Coordinates of C-alpha atoms in Angstrom, one line a residue:
X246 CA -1.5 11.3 -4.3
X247 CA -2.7 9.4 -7.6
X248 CA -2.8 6.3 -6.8
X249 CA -0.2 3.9 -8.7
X250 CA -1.3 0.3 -8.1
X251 CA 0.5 -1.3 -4.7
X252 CA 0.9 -5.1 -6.8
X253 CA 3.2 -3.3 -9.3
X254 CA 5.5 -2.1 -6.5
X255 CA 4.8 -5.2 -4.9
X256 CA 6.5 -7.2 -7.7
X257 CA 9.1 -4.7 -8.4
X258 CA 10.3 -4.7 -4.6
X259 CA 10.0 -8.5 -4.1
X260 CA 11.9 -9.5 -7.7
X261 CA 14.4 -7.1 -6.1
X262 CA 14.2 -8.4 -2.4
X263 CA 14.7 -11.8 -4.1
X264 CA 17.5 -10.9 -6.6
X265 CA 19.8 -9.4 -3.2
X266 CA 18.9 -12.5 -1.4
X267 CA 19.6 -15.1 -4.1
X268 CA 23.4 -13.2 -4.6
X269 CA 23.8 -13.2 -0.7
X270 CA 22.3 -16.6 0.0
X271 CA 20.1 -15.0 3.1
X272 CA 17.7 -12.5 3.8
X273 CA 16.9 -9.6 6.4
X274 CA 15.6 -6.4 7.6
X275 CA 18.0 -4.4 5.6
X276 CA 17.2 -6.7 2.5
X277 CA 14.1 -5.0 2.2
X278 CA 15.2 -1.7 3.1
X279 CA 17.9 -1.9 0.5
X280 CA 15.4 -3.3 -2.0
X281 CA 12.3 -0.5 -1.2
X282 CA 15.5 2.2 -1.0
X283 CA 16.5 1.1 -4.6
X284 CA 12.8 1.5 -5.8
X285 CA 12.3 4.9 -4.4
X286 CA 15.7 6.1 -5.8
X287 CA 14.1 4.6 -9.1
X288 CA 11.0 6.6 -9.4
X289 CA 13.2 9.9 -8.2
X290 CA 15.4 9.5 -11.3
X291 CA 12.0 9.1 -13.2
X292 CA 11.0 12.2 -11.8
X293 CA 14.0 14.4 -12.6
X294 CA 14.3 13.1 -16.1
X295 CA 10.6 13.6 -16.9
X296 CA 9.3 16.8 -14.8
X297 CA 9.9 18.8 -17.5
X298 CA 7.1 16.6 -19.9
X299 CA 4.9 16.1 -17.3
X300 CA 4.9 18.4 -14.2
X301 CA 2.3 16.0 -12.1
X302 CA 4.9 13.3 -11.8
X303 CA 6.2 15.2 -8.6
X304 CA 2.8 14.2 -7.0
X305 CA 2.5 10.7 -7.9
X306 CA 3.6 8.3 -5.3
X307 CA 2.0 4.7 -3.3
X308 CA 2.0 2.9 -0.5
X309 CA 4.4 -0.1 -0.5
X310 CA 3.5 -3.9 0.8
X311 CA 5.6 -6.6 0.3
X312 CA 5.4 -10.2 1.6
X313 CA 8.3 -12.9 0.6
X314 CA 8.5 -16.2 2.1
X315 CA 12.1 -17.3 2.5
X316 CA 13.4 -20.6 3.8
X317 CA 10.3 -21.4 5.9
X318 CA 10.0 -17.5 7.3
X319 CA 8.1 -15.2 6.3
X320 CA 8.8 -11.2 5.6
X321 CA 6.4 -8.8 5.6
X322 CA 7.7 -5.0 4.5
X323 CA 5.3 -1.9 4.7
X324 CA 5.4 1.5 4.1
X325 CA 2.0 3.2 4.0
X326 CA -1.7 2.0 4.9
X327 CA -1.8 -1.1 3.6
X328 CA -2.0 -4.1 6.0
X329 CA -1.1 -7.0 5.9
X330 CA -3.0 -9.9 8.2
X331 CA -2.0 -13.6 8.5
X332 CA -5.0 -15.6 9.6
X333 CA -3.8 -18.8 12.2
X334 CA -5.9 -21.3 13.8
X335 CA -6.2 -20.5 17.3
X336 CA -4.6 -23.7 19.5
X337 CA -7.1 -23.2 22.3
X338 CA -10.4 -22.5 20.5
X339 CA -9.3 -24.1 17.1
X340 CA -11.0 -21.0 16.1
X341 CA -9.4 -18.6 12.9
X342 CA -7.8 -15.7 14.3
X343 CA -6.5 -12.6 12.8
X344 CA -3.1 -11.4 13.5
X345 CA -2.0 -8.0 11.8
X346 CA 1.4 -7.9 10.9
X347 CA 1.7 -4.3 10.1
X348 CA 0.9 -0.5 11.4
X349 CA -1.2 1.8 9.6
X350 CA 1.2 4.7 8.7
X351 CA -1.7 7.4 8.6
X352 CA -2.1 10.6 10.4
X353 CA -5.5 9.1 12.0
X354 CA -3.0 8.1 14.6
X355 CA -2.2 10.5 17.1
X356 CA 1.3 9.2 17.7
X357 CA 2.3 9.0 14.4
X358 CA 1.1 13.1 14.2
X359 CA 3.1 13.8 17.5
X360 CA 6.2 12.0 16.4
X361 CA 5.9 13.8 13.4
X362 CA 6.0 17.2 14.6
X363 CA 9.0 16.4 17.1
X364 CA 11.1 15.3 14.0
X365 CA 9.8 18.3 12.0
X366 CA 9.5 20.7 14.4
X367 CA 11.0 23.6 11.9
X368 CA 8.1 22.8 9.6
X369 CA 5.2 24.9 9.7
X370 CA 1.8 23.5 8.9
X371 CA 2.8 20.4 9.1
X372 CA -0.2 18.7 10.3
X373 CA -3.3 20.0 9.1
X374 CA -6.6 19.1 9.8
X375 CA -8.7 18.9 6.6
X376 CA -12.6 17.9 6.2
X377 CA -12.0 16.1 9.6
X378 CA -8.7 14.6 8.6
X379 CA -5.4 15.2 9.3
X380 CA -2.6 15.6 6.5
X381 CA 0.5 16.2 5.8
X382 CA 1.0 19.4 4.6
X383 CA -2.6 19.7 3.9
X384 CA -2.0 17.0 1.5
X385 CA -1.8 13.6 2.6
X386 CA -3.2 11.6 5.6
X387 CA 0.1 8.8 5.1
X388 CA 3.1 9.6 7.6
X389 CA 5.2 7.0 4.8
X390 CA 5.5 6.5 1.2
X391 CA 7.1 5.8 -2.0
X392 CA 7.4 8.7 -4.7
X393 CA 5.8 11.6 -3.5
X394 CA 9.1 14.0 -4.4
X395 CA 7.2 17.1 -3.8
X396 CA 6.9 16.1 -0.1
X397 CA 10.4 15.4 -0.1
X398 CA 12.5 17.9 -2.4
X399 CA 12.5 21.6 -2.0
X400 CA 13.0 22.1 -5.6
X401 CA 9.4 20.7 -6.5
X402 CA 7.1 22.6 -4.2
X403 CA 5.3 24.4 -6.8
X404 CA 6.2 22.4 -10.0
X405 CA 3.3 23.7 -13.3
X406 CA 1.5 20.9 -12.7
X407 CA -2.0 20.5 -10.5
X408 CA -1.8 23.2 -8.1
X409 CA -4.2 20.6 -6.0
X410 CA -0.3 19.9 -5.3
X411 CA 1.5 23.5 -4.4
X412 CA 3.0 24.0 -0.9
X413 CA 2.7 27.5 0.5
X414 CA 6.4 27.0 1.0
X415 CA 9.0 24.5 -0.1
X416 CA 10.0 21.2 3.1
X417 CA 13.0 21.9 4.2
X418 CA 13.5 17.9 4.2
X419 CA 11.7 15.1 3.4
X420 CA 8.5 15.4 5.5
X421 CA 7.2 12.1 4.3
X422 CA 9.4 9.0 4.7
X423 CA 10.2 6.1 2.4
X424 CA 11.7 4.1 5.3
X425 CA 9.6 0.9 5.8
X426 CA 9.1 -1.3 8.8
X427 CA 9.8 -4.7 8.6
X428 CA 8.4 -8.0 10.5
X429 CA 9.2 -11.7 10.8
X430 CA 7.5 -14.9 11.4
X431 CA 8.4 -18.2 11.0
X432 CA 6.2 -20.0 9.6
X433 CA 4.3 -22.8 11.8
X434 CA 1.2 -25.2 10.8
X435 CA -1.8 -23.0 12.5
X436 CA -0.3 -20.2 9.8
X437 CA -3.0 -21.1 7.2
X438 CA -3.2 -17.7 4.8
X439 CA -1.9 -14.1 4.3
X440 CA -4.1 -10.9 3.2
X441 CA -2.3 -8.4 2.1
X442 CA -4.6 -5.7 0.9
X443 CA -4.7 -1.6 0.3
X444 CA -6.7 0.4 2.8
X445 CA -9.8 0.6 0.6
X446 CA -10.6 -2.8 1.8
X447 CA -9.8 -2.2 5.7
X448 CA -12.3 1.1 5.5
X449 CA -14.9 -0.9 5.2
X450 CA -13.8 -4.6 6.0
X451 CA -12.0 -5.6 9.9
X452 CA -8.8 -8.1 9.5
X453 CA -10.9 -10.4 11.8
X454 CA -14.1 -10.1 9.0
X455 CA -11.4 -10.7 6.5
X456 CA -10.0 -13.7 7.9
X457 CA -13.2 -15.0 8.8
X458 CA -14.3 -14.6 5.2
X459 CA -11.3 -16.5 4.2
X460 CA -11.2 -19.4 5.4
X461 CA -15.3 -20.3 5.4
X462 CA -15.3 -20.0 1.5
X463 CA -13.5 -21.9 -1.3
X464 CA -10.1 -20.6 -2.2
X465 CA -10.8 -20.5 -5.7
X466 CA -12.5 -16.3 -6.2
X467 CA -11.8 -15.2 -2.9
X468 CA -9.9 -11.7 -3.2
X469 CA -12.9 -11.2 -5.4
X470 CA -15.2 -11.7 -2.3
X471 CA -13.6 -10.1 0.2
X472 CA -13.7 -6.8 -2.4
X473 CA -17.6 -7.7 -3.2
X474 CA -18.1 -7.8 0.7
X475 CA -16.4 -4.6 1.4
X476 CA -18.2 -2.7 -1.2
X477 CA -21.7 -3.6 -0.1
X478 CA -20.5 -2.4 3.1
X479 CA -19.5 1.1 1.4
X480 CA -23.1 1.2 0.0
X481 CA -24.4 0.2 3.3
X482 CA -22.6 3.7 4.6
X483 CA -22.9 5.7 1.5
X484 CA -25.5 8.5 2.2
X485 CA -27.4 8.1 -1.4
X486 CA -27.7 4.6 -0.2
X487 CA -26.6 3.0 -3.3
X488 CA -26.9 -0.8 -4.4
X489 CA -23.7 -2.8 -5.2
X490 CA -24.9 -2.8 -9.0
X491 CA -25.6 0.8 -8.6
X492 CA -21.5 1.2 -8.0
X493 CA -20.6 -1.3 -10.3
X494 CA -22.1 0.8 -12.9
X495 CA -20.5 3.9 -11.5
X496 CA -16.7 2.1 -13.5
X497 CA -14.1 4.2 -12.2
X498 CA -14.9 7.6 -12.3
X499 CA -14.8 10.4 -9.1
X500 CA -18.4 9.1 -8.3
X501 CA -16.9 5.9 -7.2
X502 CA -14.7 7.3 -5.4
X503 CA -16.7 9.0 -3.6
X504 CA -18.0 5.8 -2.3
X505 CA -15.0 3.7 -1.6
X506 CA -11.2 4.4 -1.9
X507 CA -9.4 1.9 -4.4
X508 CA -9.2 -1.3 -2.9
X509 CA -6.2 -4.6 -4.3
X510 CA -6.1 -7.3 -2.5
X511 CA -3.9 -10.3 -2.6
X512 CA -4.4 -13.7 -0.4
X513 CA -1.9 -16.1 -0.2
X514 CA -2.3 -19.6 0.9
X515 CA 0.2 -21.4 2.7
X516 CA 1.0 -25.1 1.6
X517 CA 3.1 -26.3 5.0
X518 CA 3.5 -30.1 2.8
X519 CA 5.0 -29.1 0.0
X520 CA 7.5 -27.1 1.5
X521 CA 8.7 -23.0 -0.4
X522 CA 11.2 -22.5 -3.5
X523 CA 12.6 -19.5 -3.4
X524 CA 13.4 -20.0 -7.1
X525 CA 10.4 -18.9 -9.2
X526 CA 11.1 -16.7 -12.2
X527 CA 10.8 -12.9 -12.1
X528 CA 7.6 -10.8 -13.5
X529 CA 6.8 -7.6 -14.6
X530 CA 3.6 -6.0 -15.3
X531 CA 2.7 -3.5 -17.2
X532 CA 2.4 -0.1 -14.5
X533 CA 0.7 3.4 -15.3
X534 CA -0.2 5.2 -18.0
X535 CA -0.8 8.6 -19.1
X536 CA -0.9 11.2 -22.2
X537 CA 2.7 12.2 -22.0
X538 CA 4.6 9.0 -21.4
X539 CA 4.7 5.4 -22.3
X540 CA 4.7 2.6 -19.6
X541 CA 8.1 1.3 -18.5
X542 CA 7.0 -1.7 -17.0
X543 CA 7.5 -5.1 -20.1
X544 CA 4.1 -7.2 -20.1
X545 CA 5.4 -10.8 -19.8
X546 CA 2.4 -13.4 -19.2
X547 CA 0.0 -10.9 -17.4
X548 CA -3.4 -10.2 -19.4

């Protein structure tokens, strides 16, 4: 799946999440299932109008956070293998503790395979282990996802794009869901912070390393050190051995990734004295590009 970045869908779901909720005057489960629904139903429409131009757009597809704090509460929506992990002061130990909000949808779990294969049971090769890892389809180790289509529409099973991508034989429904899972808390003083980070940090980093991390340094750089402190641990494990220079200077090419899987990262303090407005202004960022097609994401304030 090439990776689109999680923050774009991140802002497009919550400016959405917020838009229903500002119209309704409250907020729930089904707010966000509405929301991620109308995103999903988005980048299908995308896909139809452009497979032609660009064959490969069947294949692209992410993993969806999203974390809104509403009226003192906050929501936490997930489709995928990002996580999301609130740190809290524990009341005993007055220790930082790591609580993780959401469940990795991957295939590494073996319920998550099992349940699979009961819903799918007409599927064949539906999990498959490859290089030690299971995948859908051969394909991909997520159980949920936006985008995707060629998981998820007969019609695009063998589209002239990156046969990386071809299925022996078209799903006869969608094998991979878009359906996310949604959790709650209100928010109390020992809440201090949220992490809410793609699973090229958790490879390498625990949620209780990350929370620790957290709240020992200054708030003022620290997504950047949580993703300095997991890629020295992916040199650490890397069988060349490399340094964190050594990486650095790798840019973004498949040598890097080789190394460690793209990591964003997004911490959010919580300010319990000055209260939450739910009224900030919208924003869009500009989202991917390629050779065929122009972005369709408006730059407004983001360098």
């Amino acid at each position: 799946m090439p990776n689109a970045p999680f923050i774009v869908l991140f802002c497009a779901v919550t400016n959405k999440s917020q838009g229903i909720a500002q119209e309704t005057g409250r907020i729930s489960d089904q707010t966000f299932k509405d929301a991620i629904a109308a995103t999903e139903q988005g980048l299908v429409d995308v896909v139809r109008r452009e497979v032609r131009q660009n064959p490969n757009i069947t294949a692209v597809g992410s993993c969806c956070l999203v974390a809104l704090v509403w009226n003192g509460a906050l929501y936490v929506a997930n489709l995928g293998d990002s996580r999301a992990v609130i740190g809290r002061l524990d009341d005993v130990s007055n220790r930082i503790v790591a609580e993780q909000l959401t469940k990795d949808d991957n295939l590494r779990d073996q319920s998550i395979r099992e349940a699979l294969m009961r819903e799918h049971s007409e599927e064949q090769d539906l999990v498959v282990e490859v290089n030690g890892a299971y995948r859908l389809k051969g394909k991909l180790q997520l159980s949920k996802a936006i985008g995707d289509a060629y998981l998820k529409f007969p019609e695009y099973y063998r589209t002239p794009g990156n046969p990386r991508y071809h299925l022996r034989e078209p799903v006869r429904r969608a094998v991979l869901s878009a359906d996310p899972t949604v959790v709650t808390r209100v928010l109390q003083p020992h809440h201090r912070f949220l992490i809410c980070a793609s699973d090229g940090l958790w490879d390498h980093i625990s949620s209780e390393r990350a929370v620790e991390i957290v709240h020992k340094h200054p708030q003022e750089g620290i997504a950047r050190r949580l993703l300095k402190a997991a890629i020295k641990m992916a040199c650490r494990k890397s069988k060349e051995r490399y340094t964190y220079d050594q990486i650095k200077a790798f840019g973004s090419n498949q040598s890097r990734r080789d190394i460690h899987d793209d990591i964003t990262i997004v911490v959010i303090y919580f300010d319990h004295d000055r209260g939450y407005d739910a009224n900030v202004p919208g924003l869009s960022i500009r989202g991917f590009r390629n050779s065929h097609l122009p972005p369709r994401f408006n730059l407004q304030g983001v360098e």
